[in-house]
Amino acid sequence: MLQKPERLFGRDTEWEDLADFVASPLPGATLGLVYGRRRQGKTLMLELLAQQTGGFLFGATQQTEAQNLADLGAAYAAYRGLRQPITFRTWREAIDELLRLGENQAAPLIIDEFPYLVSTTPVLPSYLQQALTPLGYAKQHTRTRAILCGSALTTMAQLLAGGAPLRGRAAMELIVRPFRFREAAAFWGVDQDPELAFRLHALLGGTPAYLEMSGGSGPAEIAGFDRWVQRRLLNPASAMFREGALLLREEPSITDPTSYSATLSAISAGNHRRSEIAAALGRPSSALAHLLSGLQDIGLIEQIDDALRGKRSVFRIAEPVVRLHQLLIQRHEAELIAGRADRVWRANADTVASQIYGAHFEDLARQWCFEHAAPDTLGGTATAVRPTELPCREHRRGHELDVVVTETTSFAADRIIAIGEAKSTVAPIDTPQLERLEHLRGLLPSAKVGPLPKLLLFARSGFSSDLTRLTGKRPDVELINLKRLYTGA
């Protein structure tokens, strides 16, 4: 097993997958795909892989086919220690030569930003298909481990879709995603301060490059957080200022950025159901399908099914930087350019508290249940964690429920094992929240069958002494504060 370089933070699973692919004992050349949004550290990881294994890495650029072939010939000659560049007249010729890298031993051949090559040579995947035919030279006489990498998500995903030439040819499909919330806290060096870690993640998410783009360090303590946001995120001179808009515009599949941006704005503002989004845009619900699916394909939004009614789903922002841009930067760009970041940040404190921190805290509560909570905490093992809305005859309206934890077993129907509420309020939550949760438990369709689901209360600012005392002897109630969210099970 290849040792992961110290320079590479996290990415243990991704590195292990790459190492397994490169060191696979399978005879013949094999193909793997690596893709994910920009700034996730894909190139660094592949450069380190090539460095450790003696492999060849070529980074394509946005230029003509002839220019990329010329650059490839020069890079390949340098890799082989030749004084003169190698001339590749066609991509067929280049592929046949490159796939010979593994004639003597397994060796990785890495092509970064592969979508740039496909945009000028659309037939390139077909050339690879032909070169990797079962009775071809590469399959019969080499152990080349070809890795295609790219940031254009739709282009990369389509390489293996339906009737695509490379369908069935790839032995690895590795998607590099942002760090999860605990890993992001460690990456920023704030894992000992859960409140600071939460605020940073609510605004920036887990994209590794955002640390450098934010000046190379985060705020040292909560006291300096507001000033740091104004200088590093709301400052037109900062690399982060337009990032939320660039994520949308740099994806080639987005042909109408204005409509997609309006959809993101509607969801960021709290319109999570399809009908609400349609109303905010002034369009019929039937006209949203391509907008919503397009944003899901590039990882900017996520569709979450209702825990009790699968067809009644909600849409949430999956990339916090987009939400920050839509709610603050885009709406107040003129003021921010005029140097009024302090006023904009203060004037929008309620928006930040409810639509950024509040929404994000609910997301982290669901993630914690699925990824970190122990079976004893949940009363079982979480198979799915979703929100729902419960109809209530007593109050003649529906009650939103942030967390519904479901367990699926092989020999029984799905069972709700826990329900929860997540509150990002400034003040500690008190006994009325527990009473509300008990009321909602009584509205569940399974409330009268089997053991009662456990009650989970998530509070960013902790719990009152009355609530803590009341729940101290109740095994059916769990209190989860920020510290437990970031460090406990």
mmCIF file of C-alpha atoms in Angstrom, residues 69-279:
data_model
loop_
_atom_site.group_PDB
_atom_site.id
_atom_site.type_symbol
_atom_site.label_atom_id
_atom_site.label_comp_id
_atom_site.label_asym_id
_atom_site.label_seq_id
_atom_site.Cartn_x
_atom_site.Cartn_y
_atom_site.Cartn_z
ATOM 1 C CA LEU A 69 -0.887 17.647 -28.570
ATOM 2 C CA ALA A 70 2.267 19.762 -28.784
ATOM 3 C CA ASP A 71 2.277 20.352 -25.016
ATOM 4 C CA LEU A 72 1.677 16.653 -24.424
ATOM 5 C CA GLY A 73 4.648 15.744 -26.637
ATOM 6 C CA ALA A 74 6.912 18.159 -24.771
ATOM 7 C CA ALA A 75 5.758 16.912 -21.349
ATOM 8 C CA TYR A 76 6.139 13.270 -22.337
ATOM 9 C CA ALA A 77 9.640 13.869 -23.716
ATOM 10 C CA ALA A 78 10.655 15.594 -20.471
ATOM 11 C CA TYR A 79 9.229 12.678 -18.487
ATOM 12 C CA ARG A 80 11.357 10.239 -20.508
ATOM 13 C CA GLY A 81 14.443 12.445 -20.225
ATOM 14 C CA LEU A 82 14.639 13.308 -23.934
ATOM 15 C CA ARG A 83 16.164 16.568 -25.155
ATOM 16 C CA GLN A 84 13.765 17.041 -28.055
ATOM 17 C CA PRO A 85 9.949 17.066 -27.751
ATOM 18 C CA ILE A 86 8.006 14.154 -29.171
ATOM 19 C CA THR A 87 5.649 15.019 -31.997
ATOM 20 C CA PHE A 88 2.167 13.482 -31.796
ATOM 21 C CA ARG A 89 0.306 14.084 -35.041
ATOM 22 C CA THR A 90 -3.027 12.641 -33.846
ATOM 23 C CA TRP A 91 -4.661 11.620 -30.607
ATOM 24 C CA ARG A 92 -4.773 7.990 -31.788
ATOM 25 C CA GLU A 93 -1.006 8.055 -32.037
ATOM 26 C CA ALA A 94 -0.641 9.770 -28.646
ATOM 27 C CA ILE A 95 -2.938 7.336 -26.835
ATOM 28 C CA ASP A 96 -1.210 4.266 -28.278
ATOM 29 C CA GLU A 97 2.168 5.584 -27.127
ATOM 30 C CA LEU A 98 1.035 6.706 -23.675
ATOM 31 C CA LEU A 99 -0.634 3.390 -22.910
ATOM 32 C CA ARG A 100 2.771 1.705 -23.343
ATOM 33 C CA LEU A 101 3.920 3.253 -20.059
ATOM 34 C CA GLY A 102 3.051 0.091 -18.180
ATOM 35 C CA GLU A 103 4.847 -2.411 -20.422
ATOM 36 C CA ASN A 104 7.393 -3.412 -17.773
ATOM 37 C CA GLN A 105 5.476 -2.686 -14.572
ATOM 38 C CA ALA A 106 2.248 -1.094 -13.420
ATOM 39 C CA ALA A 107 2.427 2.662 -13.952
ATOM 40 C CA PRO A 108 -0.166 5.424 -13.728
ATOM 41 C CA LEU A 109 -0.930 7.590 -16.752
ATOM 42 C CA ILE A 110 -2.821 10.647 -15.480
ATOM 43 C CA ILE A 111 -4.563 13.186 -17.700
ATOM 44 C CA ASP A 112 -5.856 16.150 -15.708
ATOM 45 C CA GLU A 113 -8.638 18.446 -16.989
ATOM 46 C CA PHE A 114 -9.679 15.818 -19.507
ATOM 47 C CA PRO A 115 -12.878 17.772 -20.423
ATOM 48 C CA TYR A 116 -10.694 20.436 -22.076
ATOM 49 C CA LEU A 117 -9.468 17.784 -24.498
ATOM 50 C CA VAL A 118 -12.963 16.430 -25.151
ATOM 51 C CA SER A 119 -14.249 19.929 -25.968
ATOM 52 C CA THR A 120 -11.833 20.200 -28.917
ATOM 53 C CA THR A 121 -11.714 16.477 -29.767
ATOM 54 C CA PRO A 122 -15.167 15.011 -29.025
ATOM 55 C CA VAL A 123 -14.152 11.647 -30.496
ATOM 56 C CA LEU A 124 -11.366 11.196 -27.929
ATOM 57 C CA PRO A 125 -13.381 8.829 -25.648
ATOM 58 C CA SER A 126 -13.949 6.598 -28.682
ATOM 59 C CA TYR A 127 -10.211 6.482 -29.354
ATOM 60 C CA LEU A 128 -9.666 5.363 -25.766
ATOM 61 C CA GLN A 129 -12.369 2.735 -26.123
ATOM 62 C CA GLN A 130 -10.622 1.301 -29.164
ATOM 63 C CA ALA A 131 -7.207 1.390 -27.486
ATOM 64 C CA LEU A 132 -8.583 -0.499 -24.472
ATOM 65 C CA THR A 133 -10.303 -3.233 -26.462
ATOM 66 C CA PRO A 134 -9.821 -6.665 -24.807
ATOM 67 C CA LEU A 135 -7.529 -7.995 -27.546
ATOM 68 C CA GLY A 136 -5.643 -4.724 -28.074
ATOM 69 C CA TYR A 137 -1.970 -4.200 -27.246
ATOM 70 C CA ALA A 138 -2.637 -2.216 -24.042
ATOM 71 C CA LYS A 139 -4.819 -4.956 -22.586
ATOM 72 C CA GLN A 140 -2.559 -7.790 -23.682
ATOM 73 C CA HIS A 141 0.909 -6.401 -22.961
ATOM 74 C CA THR A 142 0.770 -3.546 -20.430
ATOM 75 C CA ARG A 143 -0.374 -2.767 -16.887
ATOM 76 C CA THR A 144 -0.900 0.924 -17.506
ATOM 77 C CA ARG A 145 -3.296 2.512 -15.014
ATOM 78 C CA ALA A 146 -4.931 5.337 -16.970
ATOM 79 C CA ILE A 147 -6.659 8.003 -14.843
ATOM 80 C CA LEU A 148 -8.822 10.704 -16.396
ATOM 81 C CA CYS A 149 -9.504 13.677 -14.128
ATOM 82 C CA GLY A 150 -11.778 16.678 -14.553
ATOM 83 C CA SER A 151 -13.836 19.369 -12.872
ATOM 84 C CA ALA A 152 -16.645 19.605 -15.445
ATOM 85 C CA LEU A 153 -18.959 17.264 -13.569
ATOM 86 C CA THR A 154 -21.500 16.614 -16.303
ATOM 87 C CA THR A 155 -18.804 15.933 -18.911
ATOM 88 C CA MET A 156 -17.014 13.467 -16.648
ATOM 89 C CA ALA A 157 -20.192 11.691 -15.535
ATOM 90 C CA GLN A 158 -21.346 11.321 -19.128
ATOM 91 C CA LEU A 159 -18.151 9.464 -20.055
ATOM 92 C CA LEU A 160 -19.619 6.353 -18.418
ATOM 93 C CA ALA A 161 -23.309 6.983 -19.106
ATOM 94 C CA GLY A 162 -25.719 4.844 -21.132
ATOM 95 C CA GLY A 163 -24.334 4.396 -24.633
ATOM 96 C CA ALA A 164 -21.091 6.349 -24.068
ATOM 97 C CA PRO A 165 -17.977 4.773 -25.641
ATOM 98 C CA LEU A 166 -16.274 4.209 -22.270
ATOM 99 C CA ARG A 167 -19.329 2.645 -20.638
ATOM 100 C CA GLY A 168 -18.152 -0.522 -18.884
ATOM 101 C CA ARG A 169 -14.455 0.246 -19.435
ATOM 102 C CA ALA A 170 -13.672 1.965 -16.131
ATOM 103 C CA ALA A 171 -12.529 0.023 -13.067
ATOM 104 C CA MET A 172 -12.706 3.078 -10.778
ATOM 105 C CA GLU A 173 -14.990 6.103 -10.540
ATOM 106 C CA LEU A 174 -13.775 8.331 -7.714
ATOM 107 C CA ILE A 175 -15.730 11.487 -6.856
ATOM 108 C CA VAL A 176 -13.775 13.972 -4.726
ATOM 109 C CA ARG A 177 -16.159 15.930 -2.506
ATOM 110 C CA PRO A 178 -15.686 18.759 0.025
ATOM 111 C CA PHE A 179 -14.547 17.857 3.530
ATOM 112 C CA ARG A 180 -17.301 16.882 5.958
ATOM 113 C CA PHE A 181 -17.920 19.281 8.830
ATOM 114 C CA ARG A 182 -15.624 17.647 11.393
ATOM 115 C CA GLU A 183 -12.808 17.223 8.895
ATOM 116 C CA ALA A 184 -13.204 20.844 7.783
ATOM 117 C CA ALA A 185 -12.866 22.006 11.390
ATOM 118 C CA ALA A 186 -9.561 20.139 11.732
ATOM 119 C CA PHE A 187 -8.347 21.459 8.363
ATOM 120 C CA TRP A 188 -8.968 25.061 9.446
ATOM 121 C CA GLY A 189 -7.400 24.365 12.853
ATOM 122 C CA VAL A 190 -10.553 25.268 14.780
ATOM 123 C CA ASP A 191 -11.659 21.824 15.947
ATOM 124 C CA GLN A 192 -11.156 22.913 19.572
ATOM 125 C CA ASP A 193 -13.700 25.740 19.154
ATOM 126 C CA PRO A 194 -17.020 24.223 17.978
ATOM 127 C CA GLU A 195 -18.808 27.594 17.682
ATOM 128 C CA LEU A 196 -16.085 29.028 15.457
ATOM 129 C CA ALA A 197 -15.931 25.798 13.448
ATOM 130 C CA PHE A 198 -19.703 25.898 12.945
ATOM 131 C CA ARG A 199 -19.755 29.507 11.760
ATOM 132 C CA LEU A 200 -16.912 28.956 9.298
ATOM 133 C CA HIS A 201 -18.533 25.842 7.883
ATOM 134 C CA ALA A 202 -21.926 27.565 7.595
ATOM 135 C CA LEU A 203 -20.359 30.269 5.419
ATOM 136 C CA LEU A 204 -17.615 28.364 3.557
ATOM 137 C CA GLY A 205 -18.377 24.653 3.667
ATOM 138 C CA GLY A 206 -15.559 22.140 3.283
ATOM 139 C CA THR A 207 -13.711 23.115 0.102
ATOM 140 C CA PRO A 208 -9.962 22.922 0.908
ATOM 141 C CA ALA A 209 -8.841 25.769 -1.374
ATOM 142 C CA TYR A 210 -11.027 28.277 0.461
ATOM 143 C CA LEU A 211 -8.502 28.407 3.299
ATOM 144 C CA GLU A 212 -5.819 29.818 0.998
ATOM 145 C CA MET A 213 -8.351 31.974 -0.864
ATOM 146 C CA SER A 214 -9.375 33.482 2.497
ATOM 147 C CA GLY A 215 -5.867 34.665 3.254
ATOM 148 C CA GLY A 216 -4.366 31.423 4.523
ATOM 149 C CA SER A 217 -5.934 31.401 7.975
ATOM 150 C CA GLY A 218 -9.257 31.750 9.695
ATOM 151 C CA PRO A 219 -10.144 33.990 12.636
ATOM 152 C CA ALA A 220 -8.171 33.191 15.771
ATOM 153 C CA GLU A 221 -11.214 33.467 18.032
ATOM 154 C CA ILE A 222 -14.902 34.315 18.028
ATOM 155 C CA ALA A 223 -14.175 37.920 19.033
ATOM 156 C CA GLY A 224 -12.505 38.540 15.685
ATOM 157 C CA PHE A 225 -14.941 36.559 13.545
ATOM 158 C CA ASP A 226 -17.126 39.446 12.291
ATOM 159 C CA ARG A 227 -14.132 41.510 11.257
ATOM 160 C CA TRP A 228 -12.594 38.489 9.522
ATOM 161 C CA VAL A 229 -15.795 37.895 7.512
ATOM 162 C CA GLN A 230 -15.857 41.536 6.421
ATOM 163 C CA ARG A 231 -12.198 41.471 5.325
ATOM 164 C CA ARG A 232 -12.000 37.991 3.786
ATOM 165 C CA LEU A 233 -15.479 37.204 2.444
ATOM 166 C CA LEU A 234 -17.322 40.495 1.903
ATOM 167 C CA ASN A 235 -14.348 42.427 0.551
ATOM 168 C CA PRO A 236 -14.318 42.906 -3.268
ATOM 169 C CA ALA A 237 -10.523 42.528 -3.176
ATOM 170 C CA SER A 238 -10.816 39.023 -1.706
ATOM 171 C CA ALA A 239 -10.632 35.940 -3.905
ATOM 172 C CA MET A 240 -13.781 34.698 -2.155
ATOM 173 C CA PHE A 241 -15.968 37.676 -3.084
ATOM 174 C CA ARG A 242 -17.240 36.267 -6.412
ATOM 175 C CA GLU A 243 -16.692 32.584 -5.703
ATOM 176 C CA GLY A 244 -20.386 31.867 -5.139
ATOM 177 C CA ALA A 245 -21.194 33.112 -8.647
ATOM 178 C CA LEU A 246 -18.200 31.485 -10.339
ATOM 179 C CA LEU A 247 -19.190 28.004 -9.156
ATOM 180 C CA LEU A 248 -22.224 28.256 -11.390
ATOM 181 C CA ARG A 249 -20.664 29.990 -14.367
ATOM 182 C CA GLU A 250 -17.581 27.790 -14.682
ATOM 183 C CA GLU A 251 -19.661 24.645 -15.336
ATOM 184 C CA PRO A 252 -19.963 24.110 -19.144
ATOM 185 C CA SER A 253 -23.384 22.436 -18.880
ATOM 186 C CA ILE A 254 -24.965 25.610 -17.448
ATOM 187 C CA THR A 255 -26.106 27.452 -20.560
ATOM 188 C CA ASP A 256 -28.480 29.918 -18.851
ATOM 189 C CA PRO A 257 -26.717 31.135 -15.679
ATOM 190 C CA THR A 258 -29.379 33.762 -14.938
ATOM 191 C CA SER A 259 -32.209 31.240 -14.521
ATOM 192 C CA TYR A 260 -30.053 28.885 -12.478
ATOM 193 C CA SER A 261 -28.893 31.747 -10.263
ATOM 194 C CA ALA A 262 -32.501 32.815 -9.679
ATOM 195 C CA THR A 263 -33.335 29.260 -8.619
ATOM 196 C CA LEU A 264 -30.446 29.238 -6.146
ATOM 197 C CA SER A 265 -31.617 32.593 -4.803
ATOM 198 C CA ALA A 266 -35.136 31.260 -4.227
ATOM 199 C CA ILE A 267 -33.879 28.178 -2.358
ATOM 200 C CA SER A 268 -31.394 30.220 -0.303
ATOM 201 C CA ALA A 269 -34.248 32.501 0.794
ATOM 202 C CA GLY A 270 -36.090 29.542 2.341
ATOM 203 C CA ASN A 271 -38.255 28.273 -0.531
ATOM 204 C CA HIS A 272 -37.489 24.573 -0.271
ATOM 205 C CA ARG A 273 -40.461 22.861 -1.916
ATOM 206 C CA ARG A 274 -40.912 22.756 -5.671
ATOM 207 C CA SER A 275 -44.150 24.761 -5.486
ATOM 208 C CA GLU A 276 -42.476 27.438 -3.330
ATOM 209 C CA ILE A 277 -39.545 27.741 -5.716
ATOM 210 C CA ALA A 278 -41.902 28.010 -8.685
ATOM 211 C CA ALA A 279 -43.906 30.746 -6.962
#
